[in-house]
Rosetta silent file (secondary structure, phi, psi, omega in degrees, C-alpha in Angstrom):
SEQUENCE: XXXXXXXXXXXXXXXXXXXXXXXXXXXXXXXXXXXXXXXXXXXXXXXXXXXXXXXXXXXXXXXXXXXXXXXXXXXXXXXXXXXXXXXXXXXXXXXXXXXXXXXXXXXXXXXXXXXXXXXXXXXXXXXXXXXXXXXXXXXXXXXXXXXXXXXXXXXXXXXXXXXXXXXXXXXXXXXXXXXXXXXXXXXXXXXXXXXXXXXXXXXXXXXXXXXXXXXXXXXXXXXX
SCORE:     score description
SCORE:     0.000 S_00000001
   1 L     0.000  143.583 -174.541  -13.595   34.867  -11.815 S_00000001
   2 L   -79.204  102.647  151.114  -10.835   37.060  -11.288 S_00000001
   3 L    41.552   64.923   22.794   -7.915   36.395   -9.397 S_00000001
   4 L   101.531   88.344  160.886   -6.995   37.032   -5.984 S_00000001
   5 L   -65.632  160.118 -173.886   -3.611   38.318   -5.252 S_00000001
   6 L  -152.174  157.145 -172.417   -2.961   36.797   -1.130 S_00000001
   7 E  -119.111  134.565 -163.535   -0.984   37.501    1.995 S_00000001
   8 E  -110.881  155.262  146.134    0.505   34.649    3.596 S_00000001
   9 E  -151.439  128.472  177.767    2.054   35.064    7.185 S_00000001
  10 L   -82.377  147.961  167.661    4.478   33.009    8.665 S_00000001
  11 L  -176.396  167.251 -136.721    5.410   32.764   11.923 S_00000001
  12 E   160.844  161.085  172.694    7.058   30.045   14.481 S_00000001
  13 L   -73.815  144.144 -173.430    8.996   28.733   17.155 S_00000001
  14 L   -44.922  112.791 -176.107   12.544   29.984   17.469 S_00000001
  15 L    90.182   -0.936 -147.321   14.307   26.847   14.907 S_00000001
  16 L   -84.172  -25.801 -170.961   11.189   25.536   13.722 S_00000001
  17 L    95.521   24.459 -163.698   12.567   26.789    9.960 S_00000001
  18 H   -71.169  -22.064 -158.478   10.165   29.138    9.243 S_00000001
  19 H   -72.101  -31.655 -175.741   12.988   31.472    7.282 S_00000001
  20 H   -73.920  -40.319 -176.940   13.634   28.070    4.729 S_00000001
  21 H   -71.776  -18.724  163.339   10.266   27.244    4.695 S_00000001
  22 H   -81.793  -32.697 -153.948    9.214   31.131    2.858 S_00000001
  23 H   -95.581  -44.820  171.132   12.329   30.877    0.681 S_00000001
  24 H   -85.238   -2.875 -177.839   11.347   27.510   -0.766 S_00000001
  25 H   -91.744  -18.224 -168.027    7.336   28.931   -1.005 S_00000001
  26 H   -95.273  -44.351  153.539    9.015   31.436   -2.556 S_00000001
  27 H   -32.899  -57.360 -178.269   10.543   29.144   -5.169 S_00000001
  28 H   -61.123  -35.241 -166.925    7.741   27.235   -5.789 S_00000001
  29 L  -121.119  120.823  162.812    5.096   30.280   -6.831 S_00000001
  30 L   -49.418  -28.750  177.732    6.764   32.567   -9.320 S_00000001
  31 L   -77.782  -16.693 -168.050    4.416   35.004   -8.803 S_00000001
  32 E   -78.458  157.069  145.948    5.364   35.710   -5.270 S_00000001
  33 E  -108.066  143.811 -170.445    7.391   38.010   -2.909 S_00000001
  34 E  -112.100  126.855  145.779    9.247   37.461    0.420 S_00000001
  35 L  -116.690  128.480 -173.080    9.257   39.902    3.005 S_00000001
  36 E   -84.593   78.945 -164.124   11.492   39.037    5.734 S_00000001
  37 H   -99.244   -2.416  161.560   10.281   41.662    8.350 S_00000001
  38 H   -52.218  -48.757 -141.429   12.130   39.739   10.789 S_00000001
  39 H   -78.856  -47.912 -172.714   15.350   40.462    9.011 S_00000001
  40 H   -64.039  -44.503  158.343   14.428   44.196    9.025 S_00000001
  41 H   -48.232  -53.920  161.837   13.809   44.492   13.113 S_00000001
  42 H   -22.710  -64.084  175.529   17.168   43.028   13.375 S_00000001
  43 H   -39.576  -37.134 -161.854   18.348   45.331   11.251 S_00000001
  44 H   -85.688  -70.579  153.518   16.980   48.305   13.425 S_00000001
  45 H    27.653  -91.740 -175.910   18.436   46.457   16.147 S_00000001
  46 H   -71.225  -17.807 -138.617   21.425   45.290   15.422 S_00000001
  47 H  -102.624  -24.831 -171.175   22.078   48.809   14.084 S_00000001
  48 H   -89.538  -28.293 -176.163   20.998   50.338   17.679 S_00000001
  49 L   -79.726   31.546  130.352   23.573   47.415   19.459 S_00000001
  50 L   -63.954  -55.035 -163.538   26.596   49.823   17.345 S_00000001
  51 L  -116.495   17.975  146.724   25.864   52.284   19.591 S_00000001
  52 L  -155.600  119.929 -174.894   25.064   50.396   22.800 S_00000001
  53 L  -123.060   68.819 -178.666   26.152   46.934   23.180 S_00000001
  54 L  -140.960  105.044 -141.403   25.153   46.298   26.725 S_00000001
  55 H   -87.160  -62.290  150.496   21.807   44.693   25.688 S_00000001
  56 H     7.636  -50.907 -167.411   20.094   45.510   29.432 S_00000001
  57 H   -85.587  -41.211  166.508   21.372   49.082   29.040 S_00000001
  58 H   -75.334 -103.062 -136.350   19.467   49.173   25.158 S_00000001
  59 H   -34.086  -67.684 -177.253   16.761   47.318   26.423 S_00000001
  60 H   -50.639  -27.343 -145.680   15.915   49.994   29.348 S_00000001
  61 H  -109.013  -21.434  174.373   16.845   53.348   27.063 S_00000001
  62 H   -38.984  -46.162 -145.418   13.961   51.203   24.649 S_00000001
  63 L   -85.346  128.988 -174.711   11.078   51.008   26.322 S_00000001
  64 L    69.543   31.502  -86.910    8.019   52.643   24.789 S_00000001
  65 L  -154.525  136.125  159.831   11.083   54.224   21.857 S_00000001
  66 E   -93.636  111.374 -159.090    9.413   54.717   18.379 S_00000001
  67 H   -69.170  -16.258 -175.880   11.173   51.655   16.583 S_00000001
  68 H   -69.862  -64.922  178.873   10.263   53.160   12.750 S_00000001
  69 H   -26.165  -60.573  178.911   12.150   57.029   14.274 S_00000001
  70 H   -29.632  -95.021  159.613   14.659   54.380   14.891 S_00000001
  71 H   -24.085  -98.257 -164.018   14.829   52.930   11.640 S_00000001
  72 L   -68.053   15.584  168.556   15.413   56.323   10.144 S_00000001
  73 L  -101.223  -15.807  177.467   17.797   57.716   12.313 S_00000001
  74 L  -116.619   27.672  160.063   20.195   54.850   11.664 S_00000001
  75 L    82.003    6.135  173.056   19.999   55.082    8.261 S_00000001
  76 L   -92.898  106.980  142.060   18.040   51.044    7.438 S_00000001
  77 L   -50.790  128.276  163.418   16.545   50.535    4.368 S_00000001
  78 E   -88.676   61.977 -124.434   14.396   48.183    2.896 S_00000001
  79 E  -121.255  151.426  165.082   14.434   47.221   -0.871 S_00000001
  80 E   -84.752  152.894  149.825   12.876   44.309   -2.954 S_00000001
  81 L  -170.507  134.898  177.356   15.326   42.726   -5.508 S_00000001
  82 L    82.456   28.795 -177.042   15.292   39.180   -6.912 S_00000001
  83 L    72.668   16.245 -166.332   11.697   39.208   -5.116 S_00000001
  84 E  -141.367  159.425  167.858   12.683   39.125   -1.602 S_00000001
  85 E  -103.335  129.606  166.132   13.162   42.057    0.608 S_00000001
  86 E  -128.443  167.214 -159.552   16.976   42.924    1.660 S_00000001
  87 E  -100.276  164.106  171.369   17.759   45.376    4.160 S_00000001
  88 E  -123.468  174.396  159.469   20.919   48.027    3.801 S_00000001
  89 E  -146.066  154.706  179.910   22.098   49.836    6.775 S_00000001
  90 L    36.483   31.362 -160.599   23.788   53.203    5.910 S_00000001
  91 L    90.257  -13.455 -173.087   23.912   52.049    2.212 S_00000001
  92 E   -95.206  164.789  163.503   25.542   48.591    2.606 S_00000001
  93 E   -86.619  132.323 -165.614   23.709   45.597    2.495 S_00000001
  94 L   -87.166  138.054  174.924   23.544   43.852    5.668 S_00000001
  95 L   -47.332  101.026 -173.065   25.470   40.662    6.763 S_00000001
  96 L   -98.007   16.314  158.513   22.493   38.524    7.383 S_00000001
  97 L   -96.072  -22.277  171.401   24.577   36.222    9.538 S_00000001
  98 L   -69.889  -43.250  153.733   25.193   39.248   11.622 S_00000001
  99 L   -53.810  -37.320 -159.938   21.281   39.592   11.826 S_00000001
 100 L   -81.996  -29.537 -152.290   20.978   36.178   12.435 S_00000001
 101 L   -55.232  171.780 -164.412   23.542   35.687   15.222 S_00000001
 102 H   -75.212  -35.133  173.246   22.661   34.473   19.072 S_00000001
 103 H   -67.012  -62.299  179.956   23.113   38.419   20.177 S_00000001
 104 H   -75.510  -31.594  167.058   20.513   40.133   18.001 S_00000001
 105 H   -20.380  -79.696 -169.293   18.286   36.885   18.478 S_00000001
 106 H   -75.288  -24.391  162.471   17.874   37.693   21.999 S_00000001
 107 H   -54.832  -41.458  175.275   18.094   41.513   21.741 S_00000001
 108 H   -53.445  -45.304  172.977   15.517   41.888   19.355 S_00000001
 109 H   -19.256  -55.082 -125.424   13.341   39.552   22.130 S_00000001
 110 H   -87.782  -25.958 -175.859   14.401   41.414   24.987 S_00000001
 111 H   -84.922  -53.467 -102.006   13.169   44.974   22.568 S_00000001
 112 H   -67.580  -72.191    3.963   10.522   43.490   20.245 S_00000001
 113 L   155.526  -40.478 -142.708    8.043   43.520   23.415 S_00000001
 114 L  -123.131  -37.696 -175.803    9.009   46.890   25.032 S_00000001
 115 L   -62.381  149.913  143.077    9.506   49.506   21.876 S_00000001
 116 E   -61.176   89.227  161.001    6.865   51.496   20.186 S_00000001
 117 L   -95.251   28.728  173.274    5.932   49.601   16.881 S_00000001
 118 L   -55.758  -86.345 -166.711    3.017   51.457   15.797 S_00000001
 119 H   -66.828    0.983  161.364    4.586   53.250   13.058 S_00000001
 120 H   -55.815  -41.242 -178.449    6.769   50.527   12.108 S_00000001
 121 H   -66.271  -55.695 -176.835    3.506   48.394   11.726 S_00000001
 122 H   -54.329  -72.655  175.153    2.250   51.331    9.252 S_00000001
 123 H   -41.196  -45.376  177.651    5.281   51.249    7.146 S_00000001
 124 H   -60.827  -74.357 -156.841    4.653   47.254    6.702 S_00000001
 125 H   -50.553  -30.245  175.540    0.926   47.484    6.151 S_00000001
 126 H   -59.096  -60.418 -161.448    1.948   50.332    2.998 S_00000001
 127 H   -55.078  -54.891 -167.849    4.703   48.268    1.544 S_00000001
 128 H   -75.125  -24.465 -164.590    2.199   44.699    1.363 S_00000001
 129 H   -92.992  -14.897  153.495   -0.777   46.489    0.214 S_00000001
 130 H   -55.467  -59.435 -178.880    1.682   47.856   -2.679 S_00000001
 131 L   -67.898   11.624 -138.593    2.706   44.895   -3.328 S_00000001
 132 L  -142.730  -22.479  163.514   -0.129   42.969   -3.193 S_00000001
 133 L   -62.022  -23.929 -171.538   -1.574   44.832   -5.991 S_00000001
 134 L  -139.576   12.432  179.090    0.540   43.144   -8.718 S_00000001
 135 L  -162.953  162.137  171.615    1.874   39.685   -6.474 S_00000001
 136 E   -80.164  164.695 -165.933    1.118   37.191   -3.908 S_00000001
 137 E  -144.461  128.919 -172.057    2.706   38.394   -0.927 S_00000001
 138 L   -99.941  150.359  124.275    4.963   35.749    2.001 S_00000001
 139 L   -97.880  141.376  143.274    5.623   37.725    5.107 S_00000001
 140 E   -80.365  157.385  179.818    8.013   36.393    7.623 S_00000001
 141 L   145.916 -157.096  162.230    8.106   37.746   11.107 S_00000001
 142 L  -130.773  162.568  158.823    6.317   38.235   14.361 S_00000001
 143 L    66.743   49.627 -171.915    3.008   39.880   15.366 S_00000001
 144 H   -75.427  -44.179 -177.247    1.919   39.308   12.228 S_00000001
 145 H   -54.388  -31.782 -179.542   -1.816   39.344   12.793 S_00000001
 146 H   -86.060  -55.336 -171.782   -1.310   42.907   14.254 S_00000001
 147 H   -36.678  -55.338 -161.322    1.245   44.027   11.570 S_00000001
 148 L  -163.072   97.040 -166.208   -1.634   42.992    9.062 S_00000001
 149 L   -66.905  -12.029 -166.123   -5.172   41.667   10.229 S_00000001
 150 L   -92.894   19.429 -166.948   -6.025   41.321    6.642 S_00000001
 151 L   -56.558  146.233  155.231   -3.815   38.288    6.419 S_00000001
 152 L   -77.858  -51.057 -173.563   -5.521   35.019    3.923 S_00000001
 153 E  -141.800  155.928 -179.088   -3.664   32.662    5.661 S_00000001
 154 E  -123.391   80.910 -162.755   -1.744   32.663    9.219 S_00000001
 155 L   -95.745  145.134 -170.463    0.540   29.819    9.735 S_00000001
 156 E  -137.230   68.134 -176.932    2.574   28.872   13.198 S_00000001
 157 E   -74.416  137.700  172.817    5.016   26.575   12.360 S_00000001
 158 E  -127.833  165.787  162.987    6.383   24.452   15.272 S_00000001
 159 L  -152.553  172.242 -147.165    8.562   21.661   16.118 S_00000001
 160 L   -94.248  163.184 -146.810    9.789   19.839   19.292 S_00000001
 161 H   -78.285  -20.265  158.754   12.316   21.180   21.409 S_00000001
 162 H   -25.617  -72.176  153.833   14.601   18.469   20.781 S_00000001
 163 H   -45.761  -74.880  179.005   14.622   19.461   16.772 S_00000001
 164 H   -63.671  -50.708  171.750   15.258   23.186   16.826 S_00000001
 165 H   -19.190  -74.248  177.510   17.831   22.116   18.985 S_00000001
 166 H   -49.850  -63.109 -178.074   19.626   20.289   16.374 S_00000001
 167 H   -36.179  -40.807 -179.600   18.222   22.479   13.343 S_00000001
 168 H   -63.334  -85.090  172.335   19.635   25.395   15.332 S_00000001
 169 H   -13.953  -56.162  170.750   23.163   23.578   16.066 S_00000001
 170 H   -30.244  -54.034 -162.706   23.275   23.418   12.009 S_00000001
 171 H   -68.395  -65.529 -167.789   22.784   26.306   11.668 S_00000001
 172 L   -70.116   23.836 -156.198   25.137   28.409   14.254 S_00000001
 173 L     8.372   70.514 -173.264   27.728   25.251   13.527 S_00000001
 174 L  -158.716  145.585  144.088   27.732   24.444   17.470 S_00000001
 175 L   -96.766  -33.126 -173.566   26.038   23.026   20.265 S_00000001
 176 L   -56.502  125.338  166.076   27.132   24.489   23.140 S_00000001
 177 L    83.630   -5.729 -177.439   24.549   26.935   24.682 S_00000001
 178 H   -74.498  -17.634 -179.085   22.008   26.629   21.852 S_00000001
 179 H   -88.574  -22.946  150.622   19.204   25.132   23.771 S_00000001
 180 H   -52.554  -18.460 -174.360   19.744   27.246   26.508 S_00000001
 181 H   -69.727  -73.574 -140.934   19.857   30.229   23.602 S_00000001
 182 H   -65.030  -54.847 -174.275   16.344   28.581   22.393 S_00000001
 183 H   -57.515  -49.148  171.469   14.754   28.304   25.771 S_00000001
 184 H   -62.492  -40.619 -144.587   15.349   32.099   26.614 S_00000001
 185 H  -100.013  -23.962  175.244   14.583   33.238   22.907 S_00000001
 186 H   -80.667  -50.377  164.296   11.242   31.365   23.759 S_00000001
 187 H   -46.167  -39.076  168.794   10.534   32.843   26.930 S_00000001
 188 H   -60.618  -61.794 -160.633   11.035   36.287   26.012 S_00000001
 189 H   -56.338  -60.162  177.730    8.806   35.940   22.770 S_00000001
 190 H   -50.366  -45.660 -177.854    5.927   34.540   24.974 S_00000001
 191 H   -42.441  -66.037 -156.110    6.633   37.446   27.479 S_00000001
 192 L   -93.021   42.004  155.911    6.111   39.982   24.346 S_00000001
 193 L    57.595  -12.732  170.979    3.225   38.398   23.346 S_00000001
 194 L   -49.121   -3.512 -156.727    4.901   36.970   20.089 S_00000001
 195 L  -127.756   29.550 -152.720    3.716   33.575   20.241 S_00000001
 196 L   -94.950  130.801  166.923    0.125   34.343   20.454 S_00000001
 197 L   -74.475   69.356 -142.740   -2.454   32.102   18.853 S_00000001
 198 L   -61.524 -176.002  162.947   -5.383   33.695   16.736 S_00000001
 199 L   -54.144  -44.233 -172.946   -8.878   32.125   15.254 S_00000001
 200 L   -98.895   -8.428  160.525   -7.329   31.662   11.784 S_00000001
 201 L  -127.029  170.366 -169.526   -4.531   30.242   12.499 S_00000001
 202 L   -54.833  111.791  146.818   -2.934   27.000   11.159 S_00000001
 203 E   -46.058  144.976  139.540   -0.734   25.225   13.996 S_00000001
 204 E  -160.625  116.201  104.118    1.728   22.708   11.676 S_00000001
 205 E    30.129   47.488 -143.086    3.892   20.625   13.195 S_00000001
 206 L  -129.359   13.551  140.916    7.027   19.898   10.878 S_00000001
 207 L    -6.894  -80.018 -177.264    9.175   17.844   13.382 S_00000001
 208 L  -118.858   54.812   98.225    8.948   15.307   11.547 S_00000001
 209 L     8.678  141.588 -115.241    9.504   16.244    8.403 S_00000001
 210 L  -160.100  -42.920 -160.373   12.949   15.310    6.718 S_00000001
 211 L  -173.907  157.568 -156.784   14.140   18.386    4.884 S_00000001
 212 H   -63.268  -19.392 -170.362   12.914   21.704    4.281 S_00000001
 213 H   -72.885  -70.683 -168.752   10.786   20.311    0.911 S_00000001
 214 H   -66.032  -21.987  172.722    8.558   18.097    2.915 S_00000001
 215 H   -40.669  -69.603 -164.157    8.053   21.450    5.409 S_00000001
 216 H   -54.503  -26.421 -179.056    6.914   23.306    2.870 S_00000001
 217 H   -81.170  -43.385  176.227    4.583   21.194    1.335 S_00000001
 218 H   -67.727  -11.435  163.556    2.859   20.345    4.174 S_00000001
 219 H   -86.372  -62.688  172.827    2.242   24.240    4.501 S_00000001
 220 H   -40.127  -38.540 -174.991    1.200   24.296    1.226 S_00000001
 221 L   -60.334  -36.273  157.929   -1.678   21.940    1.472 S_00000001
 222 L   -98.185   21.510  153.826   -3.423   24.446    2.813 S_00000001
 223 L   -98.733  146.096 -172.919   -3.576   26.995    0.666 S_00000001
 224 L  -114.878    0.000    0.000   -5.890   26.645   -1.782 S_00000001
């Protein structure tokens, strides 16, 4: 029987680890590719917070906005290399702690929800069905299920609030303000529909879990 290249899609609560847990899936199967499509809405993002950084003030000049136009008016690129997708903006490669930071967190929220992301959606749906021809294919991201109904498997990783707390703290090396950060960053995401549960997909749990290995695995068990 032949082979079956497959499209995984990740997706999670705000700390839950979903960005470690594709990065070590991506370790494990050689054959694979990571697309971070989070990383790239950041990008468009972070790249639109240059030229307004009053996130209210963006948010409002947003709403119904074609986020792809977007993308190619400020110059963000997407490229694979080493198997992962990294983003440029204007030619550079982008700072992906500068994606990651507590400001484009919640701006992307406060846009994801409000922007046109049709043709944004389009552009994704090219790039994995290219890719998909000659690899298994990870997506990271949100609205995955829209981005690409043809999905194999649909995973929702979650963990207690308690946990992304900490996991979070790690990460930003702080505490102050992250669970209020995490608590907003949830609300908005439910608001924009980001958090929405489908037929096919897999809840998991990874609370308690130890380290990003045991995450991963337990995600793994259900692909077959």
């Amino acid at each position: 029987m032949e082979n079956k290249n497959i499209v995984i899609g990740i997706e999670g609560l705000v700390g839950s680890g979903k960005t470690s847990i594709c990065r070590k899936m991506l370790e494990n199967d050689k054959k694979a590719i990571l697309l971070n499509g989070g990383n790239l809405y950041r990008a468009i993002v972070y790249a639109l917070m240059q030229k307004e950084d009053n996130l209210f003030k963006l948010r409002k000049k947003m709403k119904n906005i074609d986020i792809k136009q977007c993308m190619d008016e400020s110059n963000v690129e997407m490229k694979i290399e080493n198997r992962e997708s990294n983003i440029y903006i204007n030619g550079k490669l982008a700072d992906e702690n500068e994606l990651q930071s507590k400001a484009s967190s919640i701006a992307v929220s406060l846009i994801g929800g409000i922007a046109d992301n049709n043709n944004l959606f389009k552009y994704a749906q090219e790039i994995i069905n290219e890719l998909k021809k000659t690899n298994n294919v990870i997506v990271s991201g949100r609205a995955l299920m829209q981005i690409y109904p043809e999905l194999d498997y649909h995973f929702f990783i979650t963990a207690k609030y308690k946990e992304r707390i900490k996991r979070k703290s790690i990460q930003y090396n702080e505490k102050k303000s992250v669970g209020i950060n995490i608590a907003l960053r949830d609300l908005l995401q439910k608001m924009a529909g980001f958090y929405k549960i489908y037929p096919n997909t897999t809840k998991i749990d990874v609370t308690e879990c130890k380290n990003v290995e045991e995450s991963t695995k337990k995600v793994e068990t259900y692909i077959k």
